[in-house]
Coordinates of C-alpha atoms and ligand atoms in Angstrom, one line a residue:
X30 CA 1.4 -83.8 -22.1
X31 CA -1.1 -85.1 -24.7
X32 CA -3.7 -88.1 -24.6
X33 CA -5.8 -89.6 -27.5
X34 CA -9.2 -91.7 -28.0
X35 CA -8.0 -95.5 -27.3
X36 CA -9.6 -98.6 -28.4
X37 CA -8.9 -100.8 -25.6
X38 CA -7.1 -101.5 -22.2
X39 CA -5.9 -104.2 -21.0
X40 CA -3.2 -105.4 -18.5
X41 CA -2.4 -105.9 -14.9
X42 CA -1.1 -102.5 -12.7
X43 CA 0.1 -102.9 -9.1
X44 CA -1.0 -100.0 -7.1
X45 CA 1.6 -98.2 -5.4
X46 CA 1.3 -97.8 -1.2
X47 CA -1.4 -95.6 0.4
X48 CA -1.1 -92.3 0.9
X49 CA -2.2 -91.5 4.3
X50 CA -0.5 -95.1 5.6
X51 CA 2.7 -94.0 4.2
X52 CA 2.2 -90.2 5.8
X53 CA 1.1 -91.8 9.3
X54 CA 4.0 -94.5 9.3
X55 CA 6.6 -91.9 9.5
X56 CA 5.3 -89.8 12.0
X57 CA 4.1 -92.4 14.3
X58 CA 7.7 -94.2 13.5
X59 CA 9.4 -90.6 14.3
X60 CA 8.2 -90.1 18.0
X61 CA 7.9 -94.1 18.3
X62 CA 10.7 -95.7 20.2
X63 CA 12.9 -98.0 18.7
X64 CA 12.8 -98.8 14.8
X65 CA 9.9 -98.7 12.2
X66 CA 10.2 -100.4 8.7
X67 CA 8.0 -99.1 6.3
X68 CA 7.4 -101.6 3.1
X69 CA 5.5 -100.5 0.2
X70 CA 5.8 -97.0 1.2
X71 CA 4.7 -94.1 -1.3
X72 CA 7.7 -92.3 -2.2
X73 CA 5.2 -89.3 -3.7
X74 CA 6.2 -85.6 -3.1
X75 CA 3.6 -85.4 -0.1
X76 CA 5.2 -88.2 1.7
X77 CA 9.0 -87.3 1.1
X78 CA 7.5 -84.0 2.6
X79 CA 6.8 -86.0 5.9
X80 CA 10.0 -87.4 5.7
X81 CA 11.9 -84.4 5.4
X82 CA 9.5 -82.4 8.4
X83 CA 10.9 -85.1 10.8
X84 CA 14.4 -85.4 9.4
X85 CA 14.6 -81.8 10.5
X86 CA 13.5 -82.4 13.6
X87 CA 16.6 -84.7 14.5
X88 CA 14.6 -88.1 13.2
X89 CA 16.9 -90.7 11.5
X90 CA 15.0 -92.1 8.3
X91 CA 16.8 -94.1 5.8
X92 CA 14.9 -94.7 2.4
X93 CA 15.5 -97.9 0.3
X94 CA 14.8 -99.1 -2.9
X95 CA 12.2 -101.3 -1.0
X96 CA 11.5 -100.4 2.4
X97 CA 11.9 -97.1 4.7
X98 CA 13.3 -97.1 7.8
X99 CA 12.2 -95.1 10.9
X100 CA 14.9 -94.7 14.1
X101 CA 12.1 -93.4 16.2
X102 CA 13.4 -90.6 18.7
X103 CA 10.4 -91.7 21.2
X104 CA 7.6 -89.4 22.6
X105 CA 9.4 -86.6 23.9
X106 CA 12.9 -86.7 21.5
X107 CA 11.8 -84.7 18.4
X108 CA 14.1 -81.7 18.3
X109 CA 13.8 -78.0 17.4
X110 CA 14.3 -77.5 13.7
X111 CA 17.1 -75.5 12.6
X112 CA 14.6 -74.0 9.6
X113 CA 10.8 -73.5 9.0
X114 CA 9.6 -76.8 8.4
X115 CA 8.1 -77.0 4.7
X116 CA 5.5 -79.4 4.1
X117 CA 5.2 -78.4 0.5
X118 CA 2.0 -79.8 -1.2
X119 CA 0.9 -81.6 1.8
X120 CA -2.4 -80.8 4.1
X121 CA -2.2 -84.1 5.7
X122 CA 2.0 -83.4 6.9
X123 CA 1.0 -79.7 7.6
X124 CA -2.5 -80.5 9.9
X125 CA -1.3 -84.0 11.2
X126 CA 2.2 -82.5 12.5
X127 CA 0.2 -79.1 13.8
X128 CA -1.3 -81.6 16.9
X129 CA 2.4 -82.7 17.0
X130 CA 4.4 -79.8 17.5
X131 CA 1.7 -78.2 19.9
X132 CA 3.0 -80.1 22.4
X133 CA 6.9 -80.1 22.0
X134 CA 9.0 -78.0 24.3
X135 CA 10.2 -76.1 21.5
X136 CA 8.5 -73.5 18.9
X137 CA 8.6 -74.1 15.2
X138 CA 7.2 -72.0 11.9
X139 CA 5.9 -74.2 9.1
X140 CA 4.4 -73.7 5.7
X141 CA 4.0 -75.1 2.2
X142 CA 3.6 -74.4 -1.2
X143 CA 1.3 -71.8 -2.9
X144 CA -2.0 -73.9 -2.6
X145 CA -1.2 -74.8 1.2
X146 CA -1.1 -71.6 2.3
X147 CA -4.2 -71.0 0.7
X148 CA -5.7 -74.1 2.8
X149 CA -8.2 -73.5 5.7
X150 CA -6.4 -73.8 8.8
X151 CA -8.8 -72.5 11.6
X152 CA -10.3 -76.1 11.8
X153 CA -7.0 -77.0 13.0
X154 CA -6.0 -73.8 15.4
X155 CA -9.3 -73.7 16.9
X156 CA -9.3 -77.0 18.8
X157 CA -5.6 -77.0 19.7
X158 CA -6.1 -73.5 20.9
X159 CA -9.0 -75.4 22.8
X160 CA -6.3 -77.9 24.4
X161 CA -4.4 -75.4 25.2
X162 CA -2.4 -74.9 22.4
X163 CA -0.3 -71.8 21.1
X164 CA -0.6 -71.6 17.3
X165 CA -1.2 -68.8 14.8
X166 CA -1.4 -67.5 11.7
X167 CA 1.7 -65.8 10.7
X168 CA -0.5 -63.6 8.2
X169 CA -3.5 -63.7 10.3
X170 CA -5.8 -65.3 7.6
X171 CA -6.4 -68.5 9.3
X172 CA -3.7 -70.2 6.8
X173 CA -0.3 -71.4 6.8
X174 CA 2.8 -70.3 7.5
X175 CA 1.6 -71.2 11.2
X176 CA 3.7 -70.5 14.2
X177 CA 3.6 -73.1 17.7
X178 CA 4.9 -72.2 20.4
X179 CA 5.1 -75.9 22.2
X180 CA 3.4 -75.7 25.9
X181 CA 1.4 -78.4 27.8
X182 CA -2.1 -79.4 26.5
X183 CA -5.0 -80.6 28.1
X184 CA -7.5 -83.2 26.6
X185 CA -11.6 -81.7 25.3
X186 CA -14.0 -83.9 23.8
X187 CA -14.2 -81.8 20.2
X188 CA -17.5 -82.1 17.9
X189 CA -16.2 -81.0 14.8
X190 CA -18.2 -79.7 11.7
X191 CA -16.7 -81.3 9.2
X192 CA -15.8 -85.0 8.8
X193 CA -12.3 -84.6 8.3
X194 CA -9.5 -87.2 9.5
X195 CA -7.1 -84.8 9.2
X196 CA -8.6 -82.6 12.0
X197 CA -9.3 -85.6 13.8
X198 CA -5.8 -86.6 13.4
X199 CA -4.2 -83.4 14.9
X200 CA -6.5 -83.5 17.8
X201 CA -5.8 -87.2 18.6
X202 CA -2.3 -86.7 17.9
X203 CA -2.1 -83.8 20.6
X204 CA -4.2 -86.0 22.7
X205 CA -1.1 -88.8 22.9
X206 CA 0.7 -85.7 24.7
X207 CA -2.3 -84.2 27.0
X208 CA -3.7 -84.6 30.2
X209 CA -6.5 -86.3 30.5
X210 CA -8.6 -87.9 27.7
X211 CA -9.8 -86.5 24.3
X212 CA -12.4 -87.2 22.1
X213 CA -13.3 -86.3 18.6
X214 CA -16.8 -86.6 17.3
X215 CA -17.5 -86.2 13.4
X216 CA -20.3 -85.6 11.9
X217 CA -19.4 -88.8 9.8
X218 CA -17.2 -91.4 9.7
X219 CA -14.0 -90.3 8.2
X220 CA -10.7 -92.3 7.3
X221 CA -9.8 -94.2 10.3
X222 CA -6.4 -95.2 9.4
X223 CA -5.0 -92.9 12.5
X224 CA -7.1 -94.9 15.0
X225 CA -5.8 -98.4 13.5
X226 CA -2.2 -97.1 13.1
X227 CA -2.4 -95.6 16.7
X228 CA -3.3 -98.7 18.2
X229 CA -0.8 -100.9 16.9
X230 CA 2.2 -98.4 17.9
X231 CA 1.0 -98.8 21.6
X232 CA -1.6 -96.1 22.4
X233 CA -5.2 -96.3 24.0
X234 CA -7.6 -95.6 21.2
X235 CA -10.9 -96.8 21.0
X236 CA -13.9 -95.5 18.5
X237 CA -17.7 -95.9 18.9
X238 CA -19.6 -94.5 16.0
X239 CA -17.9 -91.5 14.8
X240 CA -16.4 -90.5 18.3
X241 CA -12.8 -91.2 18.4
X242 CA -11.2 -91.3 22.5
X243 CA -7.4 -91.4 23.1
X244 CA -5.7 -91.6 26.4
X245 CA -2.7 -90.2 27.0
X246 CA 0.7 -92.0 26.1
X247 CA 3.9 -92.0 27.9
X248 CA 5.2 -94.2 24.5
X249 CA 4.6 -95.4 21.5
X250 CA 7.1 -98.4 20.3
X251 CA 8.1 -99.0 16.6
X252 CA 6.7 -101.0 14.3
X253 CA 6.8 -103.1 10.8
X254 CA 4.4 -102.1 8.7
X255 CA 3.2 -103.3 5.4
X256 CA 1.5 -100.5 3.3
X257 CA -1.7 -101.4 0.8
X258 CA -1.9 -100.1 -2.1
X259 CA -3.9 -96.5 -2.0
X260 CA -7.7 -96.8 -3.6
X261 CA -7.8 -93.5 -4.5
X262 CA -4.4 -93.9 -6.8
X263 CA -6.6 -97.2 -8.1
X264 CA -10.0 -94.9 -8.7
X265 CA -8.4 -93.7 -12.4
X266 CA -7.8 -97.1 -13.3
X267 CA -11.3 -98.4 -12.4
X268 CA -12.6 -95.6 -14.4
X269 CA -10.8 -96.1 -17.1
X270 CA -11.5 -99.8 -16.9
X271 CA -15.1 -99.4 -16.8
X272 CA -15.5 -96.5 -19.4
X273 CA -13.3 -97.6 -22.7
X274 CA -14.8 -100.0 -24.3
X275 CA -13.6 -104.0 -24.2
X276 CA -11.3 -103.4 -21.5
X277 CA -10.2 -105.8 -18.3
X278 CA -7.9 -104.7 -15.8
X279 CA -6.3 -106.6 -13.1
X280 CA -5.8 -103.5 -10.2
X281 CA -3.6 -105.1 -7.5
X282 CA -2.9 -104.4 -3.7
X283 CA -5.5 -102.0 -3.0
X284 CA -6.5 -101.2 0.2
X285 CA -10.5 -101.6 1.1
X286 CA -10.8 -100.2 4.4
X287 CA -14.4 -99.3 4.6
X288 CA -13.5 -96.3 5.5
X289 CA -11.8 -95.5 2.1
X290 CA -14.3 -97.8 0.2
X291 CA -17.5 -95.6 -1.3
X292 CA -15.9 -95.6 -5.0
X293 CA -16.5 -99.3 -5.3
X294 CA -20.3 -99.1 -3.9
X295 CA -20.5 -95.9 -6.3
X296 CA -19.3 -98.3 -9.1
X297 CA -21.3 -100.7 -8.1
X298 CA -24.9 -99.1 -7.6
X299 CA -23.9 -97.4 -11.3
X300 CA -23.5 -101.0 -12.8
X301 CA -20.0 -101.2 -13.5
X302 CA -18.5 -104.5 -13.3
X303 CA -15.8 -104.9 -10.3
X304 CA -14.9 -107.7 -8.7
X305 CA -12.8 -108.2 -5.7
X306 CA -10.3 -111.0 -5.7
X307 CA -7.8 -112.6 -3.3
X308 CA -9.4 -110.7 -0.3
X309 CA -6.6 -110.7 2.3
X310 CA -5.7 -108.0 5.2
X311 CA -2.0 -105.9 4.5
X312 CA -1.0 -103.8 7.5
X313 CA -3.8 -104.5 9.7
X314 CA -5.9 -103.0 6.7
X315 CA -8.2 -104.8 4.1
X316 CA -6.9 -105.7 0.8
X317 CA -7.6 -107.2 -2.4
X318 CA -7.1 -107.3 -6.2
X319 CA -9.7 -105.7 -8.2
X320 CA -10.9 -106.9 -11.6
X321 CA -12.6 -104.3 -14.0
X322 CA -14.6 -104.8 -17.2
X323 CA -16.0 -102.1 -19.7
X324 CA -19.8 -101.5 -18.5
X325 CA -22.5 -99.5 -19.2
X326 CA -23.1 -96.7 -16.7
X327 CA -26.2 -95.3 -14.9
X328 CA -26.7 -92.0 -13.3
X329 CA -27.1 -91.8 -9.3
X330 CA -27.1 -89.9 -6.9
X331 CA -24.0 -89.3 -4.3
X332 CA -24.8 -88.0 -0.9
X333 CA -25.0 -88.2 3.2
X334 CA -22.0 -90.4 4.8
X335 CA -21.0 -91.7 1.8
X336 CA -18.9 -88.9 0.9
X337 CA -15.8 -88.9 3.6
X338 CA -15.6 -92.6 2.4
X339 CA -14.4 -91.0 -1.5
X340 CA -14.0 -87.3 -1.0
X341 CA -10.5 -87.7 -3.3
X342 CA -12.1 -89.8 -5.7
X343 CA -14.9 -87.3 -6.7
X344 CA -13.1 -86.0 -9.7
X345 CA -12.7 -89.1 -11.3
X346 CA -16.6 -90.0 -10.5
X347 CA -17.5 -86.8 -11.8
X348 CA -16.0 -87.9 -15.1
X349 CA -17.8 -91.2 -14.9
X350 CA -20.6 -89.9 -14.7
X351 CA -20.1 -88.0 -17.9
X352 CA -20.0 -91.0 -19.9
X353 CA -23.1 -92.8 -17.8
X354 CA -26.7 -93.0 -19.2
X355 CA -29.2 -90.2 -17.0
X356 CA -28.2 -88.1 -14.5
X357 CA -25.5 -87.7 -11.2
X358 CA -26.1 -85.7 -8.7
X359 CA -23.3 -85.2 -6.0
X360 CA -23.8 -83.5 -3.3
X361 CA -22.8 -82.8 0.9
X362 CA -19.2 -82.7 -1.1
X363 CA -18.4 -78.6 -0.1
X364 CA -14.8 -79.6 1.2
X365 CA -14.2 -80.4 -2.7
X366 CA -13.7 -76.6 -2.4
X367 CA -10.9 -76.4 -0.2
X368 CA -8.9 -79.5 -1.6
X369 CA -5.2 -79.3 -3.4
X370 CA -7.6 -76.7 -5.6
X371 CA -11.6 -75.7 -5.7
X372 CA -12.2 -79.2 -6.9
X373 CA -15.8 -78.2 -7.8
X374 CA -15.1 -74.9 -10.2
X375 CA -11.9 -76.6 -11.8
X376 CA -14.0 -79.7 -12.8
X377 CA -16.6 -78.3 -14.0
X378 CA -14.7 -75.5 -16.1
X379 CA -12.7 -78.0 -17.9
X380 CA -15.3 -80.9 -17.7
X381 CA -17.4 -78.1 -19.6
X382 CA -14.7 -77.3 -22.2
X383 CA -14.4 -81.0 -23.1
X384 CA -17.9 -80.4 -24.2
X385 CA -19.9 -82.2 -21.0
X386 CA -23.2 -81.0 -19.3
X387 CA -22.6 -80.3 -15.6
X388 CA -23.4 -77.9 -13.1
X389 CA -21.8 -76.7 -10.2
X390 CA -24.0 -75.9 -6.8
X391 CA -23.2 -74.8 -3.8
X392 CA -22.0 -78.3 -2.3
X393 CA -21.0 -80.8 -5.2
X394 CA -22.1 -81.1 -9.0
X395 CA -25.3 -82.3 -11.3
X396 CA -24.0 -83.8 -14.8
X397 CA -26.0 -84.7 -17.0
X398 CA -24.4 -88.1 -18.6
X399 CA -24.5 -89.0 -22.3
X400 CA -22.8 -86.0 -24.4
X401 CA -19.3 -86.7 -26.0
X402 CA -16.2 -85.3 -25.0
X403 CA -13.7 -83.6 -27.0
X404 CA -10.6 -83.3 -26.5
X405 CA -9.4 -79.5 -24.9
X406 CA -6.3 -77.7 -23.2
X407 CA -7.0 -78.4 -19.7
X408 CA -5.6 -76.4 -17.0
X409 CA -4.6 -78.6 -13.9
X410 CA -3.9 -76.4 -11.1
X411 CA -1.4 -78.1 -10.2
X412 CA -3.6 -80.7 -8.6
X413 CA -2.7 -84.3 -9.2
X414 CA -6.0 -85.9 -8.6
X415 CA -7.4 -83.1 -11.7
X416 CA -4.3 -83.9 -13.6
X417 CA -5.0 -88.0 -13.4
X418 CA -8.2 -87.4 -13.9
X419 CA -8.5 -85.5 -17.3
X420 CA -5.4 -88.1 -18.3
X421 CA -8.7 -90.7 -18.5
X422 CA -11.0 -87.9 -19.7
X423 CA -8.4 -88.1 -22.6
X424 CA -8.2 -92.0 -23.6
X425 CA -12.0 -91.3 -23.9
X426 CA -12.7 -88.4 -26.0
X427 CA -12.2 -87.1 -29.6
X428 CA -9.0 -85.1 -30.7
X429 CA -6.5 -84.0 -28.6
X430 CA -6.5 -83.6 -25.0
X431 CA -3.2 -81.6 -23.7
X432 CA -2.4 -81.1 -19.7
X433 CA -0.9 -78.1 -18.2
X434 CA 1.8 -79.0 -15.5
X435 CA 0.9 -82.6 -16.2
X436 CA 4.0 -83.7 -13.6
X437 CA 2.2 -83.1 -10.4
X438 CA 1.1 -86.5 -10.5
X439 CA 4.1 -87.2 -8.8
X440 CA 2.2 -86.0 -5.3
X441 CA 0.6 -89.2 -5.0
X442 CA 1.3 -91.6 -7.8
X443 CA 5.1 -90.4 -9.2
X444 CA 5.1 -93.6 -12.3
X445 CA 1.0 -92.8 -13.0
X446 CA 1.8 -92.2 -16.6
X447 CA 4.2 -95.0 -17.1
X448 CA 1.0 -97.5 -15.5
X449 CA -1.5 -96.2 -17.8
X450 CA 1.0 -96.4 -20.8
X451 CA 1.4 -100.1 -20.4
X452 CA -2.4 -100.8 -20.1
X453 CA -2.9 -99.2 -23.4
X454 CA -3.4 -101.9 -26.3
Ligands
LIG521 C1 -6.4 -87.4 4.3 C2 -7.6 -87.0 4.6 C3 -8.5 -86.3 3.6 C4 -8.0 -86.5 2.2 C5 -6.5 -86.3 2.1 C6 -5.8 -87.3 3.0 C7 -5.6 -88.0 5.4 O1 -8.6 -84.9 3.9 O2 -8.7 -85.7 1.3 O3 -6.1 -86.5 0.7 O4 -4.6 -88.7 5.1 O5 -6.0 -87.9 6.6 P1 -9.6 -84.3 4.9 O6 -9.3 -84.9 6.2 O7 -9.3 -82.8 5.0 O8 -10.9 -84.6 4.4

């Protein structure tokens, strides 16, 4: 797919639902009892991944044109999958469904696609094995396929090394199912939509700081749930917003958890012009409309407990900061490296061929702002946040920009193209 310099933007997008939400709405719904209606739910290959784990495992899910519907089996009704359970693209389905399984009376094999089973798993195995868990690595490398043996858990207050919700996830997940309590304690903040989501299903959660406790359940009960639009789906249209020149965009329906939030204080402390209308709260969460105007851009620096809060937003900040006056420095970003690819090396190899100044180091990137891009062949990886990303690097560079594998967009935001099409004046 191709991309050209543009002279303008201008329109109104409505952000399609929220990732994670739309991931933790099925699986809660799944071993929930009773019925859960999803609204606004991301129909992205990640998520019909999810659907698909839990169809297999005797859940009844019906998807509509507007709504999905859950027919929970309850705590202890999942069944034993006929097949391996394929979470394709998916690190959230394949961690978040680990903590699961460890604790069914059955055993299961799952695995994904080529870049999942390339994804770091030990964070996972290690504290289930702690609970008691039987898990392992088919291929002994610490990655996917994995193999659980279902057994009974016990609860362990975890310190984890990396702030990760999706090892928080699993653990509190497993936690619904073990004896006695389990805690979680990051080294930062991470997404805390698990905690919310838990709570409102039924469960005893609670969080001080970045210590997550859960008690264990003996059921969770089906919910309506209203999914915000994902901010890290809205991140390429701030970008864009903000970079071509004499643009406005109306961004609608985007979740603000603070959680989820750093990429609008990042726009913010680099001077770009955001404002946040019709603040109102969509699924428990916080939402608003955004409004973006073309700004002038300053160099900062990117750092500390900040991070967790816009870990999938990096690439697109890394190419804001191409087009902002001094210099960037991100860094305390090293889990860029085991993302849907090395998010570090492939941005800054085809951040460099578009003719940009940026440096990779051990945990993030420096770039140097100011130097015009041209357009390249860019190689995504297959990774939809790289491949939406250099789609922007496109609209703002000279001659012809042209993606490889340009469709796995559809992991996260399936009409991406279509959006930015209509803003285009
Ligand atoms: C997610 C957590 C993050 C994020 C991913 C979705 C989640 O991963 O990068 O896209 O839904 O819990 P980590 O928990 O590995 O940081």
């Amino acid at each position: 797919m191709n991309f050209h310099k543009v002279k303008q933007l201008r329109g109104k997008i409505t952000i399609p639902g929220d990732k994670s939400i739309s991931h933790r709405s099925v699986m809660f719904g799944s071993i929930a009892k009773g019925i859960t209606e999803i609204h606004g739910f991301l129909p992205g290959a990640d998520c019909i991944s999810t659907i698909h784990c839990f169809r297999n495992m005797g859940v009844s899910i019906e998807q509509h044109r507007d709504s999905v519907i859950v027919h929970g089996n309850g705590l202890h009704g999942l069944k034993k999958p006929d097949s391996i359970l394929d979470c394709g693209n998916s690190g959230t389905t394949t961690r978040l469904i680990s903590g699961i399984l460890s604790a069914q009376n059955f055993s299961v094999t799952l695995t994904g696609d080529a870049s999942i089973q390339k994804r770091p798993m030990a964070r996972i195995i290690d504290p289930l094995r702690m609970m008691g868990a039987d898990i392992t690595s088919i291929n002994h490398n610490q990655c996917a396929p994995l193999h659980i043996n279902g057994t009974t858990l016990h609860g362990i207050h975890y310190h984890s090394k990396v702030a990760s919700a999706q090892v928080k996830s699993a653990i509190l997940l497993a936690g619904l199912y073990a004896e006695g309590e389990t805690c979680v304690t990051e080294p930062y903040l991470s997404r805390n939509h698990t905690e919310l989501m838990l709570k409102r299903f039924g469960a005893d959660v609670s969080s001080i700081q970045t210590t997550a406790t859960i008690q264990p359940a003996t059921e969770l009960y089906g919910q309506k749930i209203l999914v915000p639009g994902d901010i890290s789906s809205a991140a390429f249209f701030l970008a864009a917003g903000l970079l071509v020149p004499n643009s406005e965009l109306l961004i609608k329906n985007v979740g603000i958890n603070p959680t989820r939030d750093g990429i609008l204080r990042v726009c913010k402390a680099m001077g770009g012009h955001v404002t946040l209308l019709n603040e109102t709260t969509t699924g428990g969460e916080p939402a608003c409309n955004l409004l973006v105007q073309s700004s002038e851009l300053e160099g900062i620096t990117i750092e500390g407990s900040i991070i967790p809060t816009l870990i999938d937003e990096l690439p697109i900040i890394a190419l804001m900061a191409c087009f902002a006056k001094g210099t960037t420095i991100i860094k305390d970003a090293a889990e860029l490296k085991v993302k849907e690819s090395n998010r570090i090396a492939v941005m800054v190899n085809n951040l460099t061929a578009m003719g940009a100044d940026v440096e990779e180091t051990d945990d993030g990137m420096i770039i140097h702002g100011g130097k015009p891009l041209h357009g390249a062949v860019i190689d995504t990886k297959l990774d939809h946040r790289i491949a939406m990303t250099f789609a922007i690097a496109g609209l703002l560079s000279d001659g012809e920009t042209t993606l490889l594998n340009a469709d796995c967009v559809a992991i996260s935001y399936p009409t991406f193209y279509e959006d930015l099409q209509h803003c285009i004046c």
